[in-house]
Coordinates of C-alpha atoms in Angstrom, one line a residue:
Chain T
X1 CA 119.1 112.9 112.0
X2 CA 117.5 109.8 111.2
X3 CA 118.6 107.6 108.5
X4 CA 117.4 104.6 106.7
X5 CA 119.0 102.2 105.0
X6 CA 117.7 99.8 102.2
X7 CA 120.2 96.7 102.1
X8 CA 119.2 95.3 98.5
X9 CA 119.8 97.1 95.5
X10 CA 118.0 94.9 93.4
X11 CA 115.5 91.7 94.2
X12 CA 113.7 89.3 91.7
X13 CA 110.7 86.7 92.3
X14 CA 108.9 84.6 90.3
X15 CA 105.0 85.0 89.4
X16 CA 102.6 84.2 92.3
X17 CA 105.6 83.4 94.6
X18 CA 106.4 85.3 98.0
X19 CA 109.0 87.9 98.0
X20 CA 110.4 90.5 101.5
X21 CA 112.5 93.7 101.1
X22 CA 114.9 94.9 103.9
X23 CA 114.6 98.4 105.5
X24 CA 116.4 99.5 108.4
X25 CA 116.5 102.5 109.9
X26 CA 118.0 104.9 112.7
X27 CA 116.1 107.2 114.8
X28 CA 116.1 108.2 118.3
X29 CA 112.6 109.3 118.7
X30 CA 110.1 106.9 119.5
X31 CA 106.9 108.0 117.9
X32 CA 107.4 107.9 114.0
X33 CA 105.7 106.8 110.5
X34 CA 107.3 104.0 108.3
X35 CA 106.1 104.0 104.7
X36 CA 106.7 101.4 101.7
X37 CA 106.4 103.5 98.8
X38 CA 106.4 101.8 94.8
X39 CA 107.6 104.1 91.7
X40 CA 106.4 102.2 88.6
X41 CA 108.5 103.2 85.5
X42 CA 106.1 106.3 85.2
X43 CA 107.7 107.5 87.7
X44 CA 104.1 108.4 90.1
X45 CA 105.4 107.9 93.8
X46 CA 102.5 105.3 95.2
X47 CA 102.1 104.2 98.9
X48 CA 102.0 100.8 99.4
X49 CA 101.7 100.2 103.4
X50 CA 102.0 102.6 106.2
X51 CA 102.9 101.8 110.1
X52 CA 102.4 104.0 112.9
X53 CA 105.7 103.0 115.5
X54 CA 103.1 103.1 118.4
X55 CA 101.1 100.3 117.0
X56 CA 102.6 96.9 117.9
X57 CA 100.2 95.1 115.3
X58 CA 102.0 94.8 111.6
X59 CA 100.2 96.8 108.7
X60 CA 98.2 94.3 106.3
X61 CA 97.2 95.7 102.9
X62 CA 95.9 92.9 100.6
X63 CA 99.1 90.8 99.7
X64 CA 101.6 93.4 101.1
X65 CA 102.2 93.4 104.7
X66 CA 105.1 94.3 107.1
X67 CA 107.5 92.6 110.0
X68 CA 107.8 95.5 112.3
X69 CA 110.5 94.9 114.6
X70 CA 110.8 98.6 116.3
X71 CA 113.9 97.5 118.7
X72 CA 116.0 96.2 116.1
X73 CA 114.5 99.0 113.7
X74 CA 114.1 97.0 111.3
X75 CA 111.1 97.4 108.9
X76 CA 110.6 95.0 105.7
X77 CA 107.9 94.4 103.4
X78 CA 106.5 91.1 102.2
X79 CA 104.8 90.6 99.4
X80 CA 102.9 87.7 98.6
X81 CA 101.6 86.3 95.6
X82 CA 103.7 88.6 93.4
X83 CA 102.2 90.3 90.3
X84 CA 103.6 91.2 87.1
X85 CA 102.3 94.8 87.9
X86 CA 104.4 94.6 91.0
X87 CA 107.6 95.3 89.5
X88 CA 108.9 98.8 90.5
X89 CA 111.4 100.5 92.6
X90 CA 110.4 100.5 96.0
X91 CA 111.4 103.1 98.9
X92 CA 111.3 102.4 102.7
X93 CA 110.8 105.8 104.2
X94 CA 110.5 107.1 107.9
X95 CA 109.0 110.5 108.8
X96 CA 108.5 111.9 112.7
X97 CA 105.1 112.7 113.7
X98 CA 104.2 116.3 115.4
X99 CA 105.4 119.2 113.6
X100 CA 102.8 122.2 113.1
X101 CA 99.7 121.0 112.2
X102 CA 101.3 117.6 112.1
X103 CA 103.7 118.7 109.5
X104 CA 106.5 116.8 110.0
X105 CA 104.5 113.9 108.7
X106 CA 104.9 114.4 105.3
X107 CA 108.7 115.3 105.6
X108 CA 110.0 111.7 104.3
X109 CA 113.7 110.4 104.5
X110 CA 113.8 107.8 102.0
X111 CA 116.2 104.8 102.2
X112 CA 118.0 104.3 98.7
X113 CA 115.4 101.9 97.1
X114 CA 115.0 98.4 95.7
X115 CA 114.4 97.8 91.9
X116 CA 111.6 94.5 92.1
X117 CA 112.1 92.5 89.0
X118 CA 108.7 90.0 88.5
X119 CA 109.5 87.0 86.3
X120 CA 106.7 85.3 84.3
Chain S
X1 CA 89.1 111.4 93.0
X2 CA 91.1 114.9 92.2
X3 CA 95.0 114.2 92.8
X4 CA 97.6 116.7 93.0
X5 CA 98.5 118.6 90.3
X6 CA 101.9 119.3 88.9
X7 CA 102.9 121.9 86.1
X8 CA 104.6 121.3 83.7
X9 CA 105.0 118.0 83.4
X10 CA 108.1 118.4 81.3
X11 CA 110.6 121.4 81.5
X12 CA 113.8 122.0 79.0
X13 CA 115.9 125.1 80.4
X14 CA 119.5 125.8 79.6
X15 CA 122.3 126.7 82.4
X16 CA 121.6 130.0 84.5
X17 CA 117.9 130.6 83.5
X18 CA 115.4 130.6 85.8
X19 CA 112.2 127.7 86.5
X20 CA 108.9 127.9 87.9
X21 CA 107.4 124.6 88.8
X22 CA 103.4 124.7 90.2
X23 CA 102.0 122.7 92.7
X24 CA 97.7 122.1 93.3
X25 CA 97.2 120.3 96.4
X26 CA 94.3 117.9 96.4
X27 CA 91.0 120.3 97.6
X28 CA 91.1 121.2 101.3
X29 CA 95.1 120.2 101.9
X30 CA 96.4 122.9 103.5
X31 CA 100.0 121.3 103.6
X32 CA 102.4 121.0 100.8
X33 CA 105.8 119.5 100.8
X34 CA 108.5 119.6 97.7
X35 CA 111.3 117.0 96.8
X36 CA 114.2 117.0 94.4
X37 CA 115.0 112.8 93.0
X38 CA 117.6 113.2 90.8
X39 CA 118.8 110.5 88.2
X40 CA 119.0 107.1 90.0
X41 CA 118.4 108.6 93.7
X42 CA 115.6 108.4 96.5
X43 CA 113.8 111.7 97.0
X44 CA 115.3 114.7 99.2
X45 CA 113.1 116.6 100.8
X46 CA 113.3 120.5 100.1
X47 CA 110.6 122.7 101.7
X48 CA 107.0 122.2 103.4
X49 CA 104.8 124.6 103.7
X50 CA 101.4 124.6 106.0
X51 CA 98.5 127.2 106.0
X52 CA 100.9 129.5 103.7
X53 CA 103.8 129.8 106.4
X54 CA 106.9 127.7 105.6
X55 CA 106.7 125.1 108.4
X56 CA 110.0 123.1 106.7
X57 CA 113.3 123.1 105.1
X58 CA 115.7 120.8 104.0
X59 CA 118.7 120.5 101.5
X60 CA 116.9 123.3 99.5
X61 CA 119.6 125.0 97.6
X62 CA 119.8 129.1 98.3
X63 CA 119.2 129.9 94.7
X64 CA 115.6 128.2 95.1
X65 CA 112.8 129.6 96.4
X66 CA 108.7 128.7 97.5
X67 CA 105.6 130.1 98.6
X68 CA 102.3 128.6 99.5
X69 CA 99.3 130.7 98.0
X70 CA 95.9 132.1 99.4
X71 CA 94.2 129.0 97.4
X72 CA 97.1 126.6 99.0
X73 CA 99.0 125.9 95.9
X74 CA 102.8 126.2 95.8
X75 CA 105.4 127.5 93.6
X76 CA 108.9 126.2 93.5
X77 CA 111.4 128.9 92.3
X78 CA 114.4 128.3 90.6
X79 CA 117.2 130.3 89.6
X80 CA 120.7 130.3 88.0
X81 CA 119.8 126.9 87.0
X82 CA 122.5 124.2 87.1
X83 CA 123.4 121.0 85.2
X84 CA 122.7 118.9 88.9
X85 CA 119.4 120.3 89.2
X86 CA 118.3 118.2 86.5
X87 CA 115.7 115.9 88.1
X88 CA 112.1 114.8 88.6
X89 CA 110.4 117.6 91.1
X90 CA 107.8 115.9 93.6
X91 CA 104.9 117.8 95.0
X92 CA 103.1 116.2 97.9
X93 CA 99.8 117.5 99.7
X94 CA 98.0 116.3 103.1
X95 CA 95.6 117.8 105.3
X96 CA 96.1 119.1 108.7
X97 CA 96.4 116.6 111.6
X98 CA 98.0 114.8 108.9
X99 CA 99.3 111.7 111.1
X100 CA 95.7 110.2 110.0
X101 CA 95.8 111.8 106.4
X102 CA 97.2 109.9 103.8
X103 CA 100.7 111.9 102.1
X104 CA 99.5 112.2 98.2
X105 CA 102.0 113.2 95.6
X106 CA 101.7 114.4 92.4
X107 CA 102.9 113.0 89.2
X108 CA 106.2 115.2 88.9
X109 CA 107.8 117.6 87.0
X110 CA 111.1 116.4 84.8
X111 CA 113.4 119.4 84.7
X112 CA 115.9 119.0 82.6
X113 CA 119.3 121.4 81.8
X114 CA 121.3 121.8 79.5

């Protein structure tokens, strides 16, 4: 069963400054999805960045992006020029590709989360 | 854009009744996936459904139970309700060949027992 494991309960940054969140994970397959997901106090589950385990290029989405490391299976998020709106919990999650219809996509293990403080 | 839909937003039920949470996929999703977060935990997968057939299951408890409807939308049923099934209730939709379709879930349904 695969696993993944978010190291940092809780991480703070400043306004405008850079922050990275830790994910690691364990899996023996070797085609998978990794997801950084943000819950906002309302609670909406939102994705932030998605990588596909085949692709050796690191996932850019505006100021998110990732450091991909697949054989140390390590997977953290960097977020630069940090917003007030970026405060949330955020989830590292892993699902395996394949599955009927591709089903086994959308079947997420979540690591345990980090609560993002953003000071003014 | 239509997102998925979740209904109720809000539940109250007291020990051993019995819940029915609804799930509308975003139009032409053919797959839908449930998950359980309880109170200060990530979100457990429970059951995914594809094209009306169950095609997943996780840590879904017996006394639950789903189905995936002729129009694709989902029902999560719950009996003999329990104090730890108290929790926010995630329903996720994506197409088929989902590896290139984005996962989008809905906004959740709080159950709460009492």
């Amino acid at each position: 069963a695969q696993t993944v494991t978010q190291s940092q309960p809780e991480m703070s940054v400043q306004e405008a400054e850079t922050v990275t969140l830790s994910c690691t994970y364990d899996t023996s397959e070797s085609d998978y999805y990794l997801f950084w997901y943000k819950q906002p106090p309302s609670r909406q589950m939102i994705l932030v960045i998605r990588q596909e385990a085949y692709k050796q290029q690191n996932a850019t989405e505006n100021r998110f992006s990732v450091n991909f490391q697949k054989a140390a299976k390590s997977f953290s998020l960097k977020i630069s020029d940090s917003q007030l709106g970026d405060a949330a919990m955020y989830f590292c999650a892993y699902s395996s590709s394949g599955g009927a219809g591709g089903t086994s996509y959308g079947k997420l293990t979540f690591g345990q989360g980090t609560i993002l403080t953003v000071h003014p | 854009a239509a997102g998925v839909i979740q209904s109720p937003r809000h539940l109250i039920k007291e020990k051993r009744e019995t819940a029915t949470l609804k799930c509308y996929p975003i139009p032409r999703h053919d797959t839908v996936y449930w998950y359980q977060q309880g109170p200060g935990q990530d979100p457990q997968f429970l059951i995914s459904f594809y094209e009306k057939m169950q095609s997943d299951k996780g840590s879904i408890p017996d006394r639950f139970s789903a189905q995936q409807f002729s129009d694709y939308h989902s029902e999560l049923n719950m009996s003999s309700l329990e104090l730890g099934d108290s929790a926010l209730y995630f329903c996720a939709s994506s197409q088929w060949g989902g590896d290139n379709s984005p996962l989008h879930f809905g906004n959740g349904t709080r159950l709460t027992v009492t």
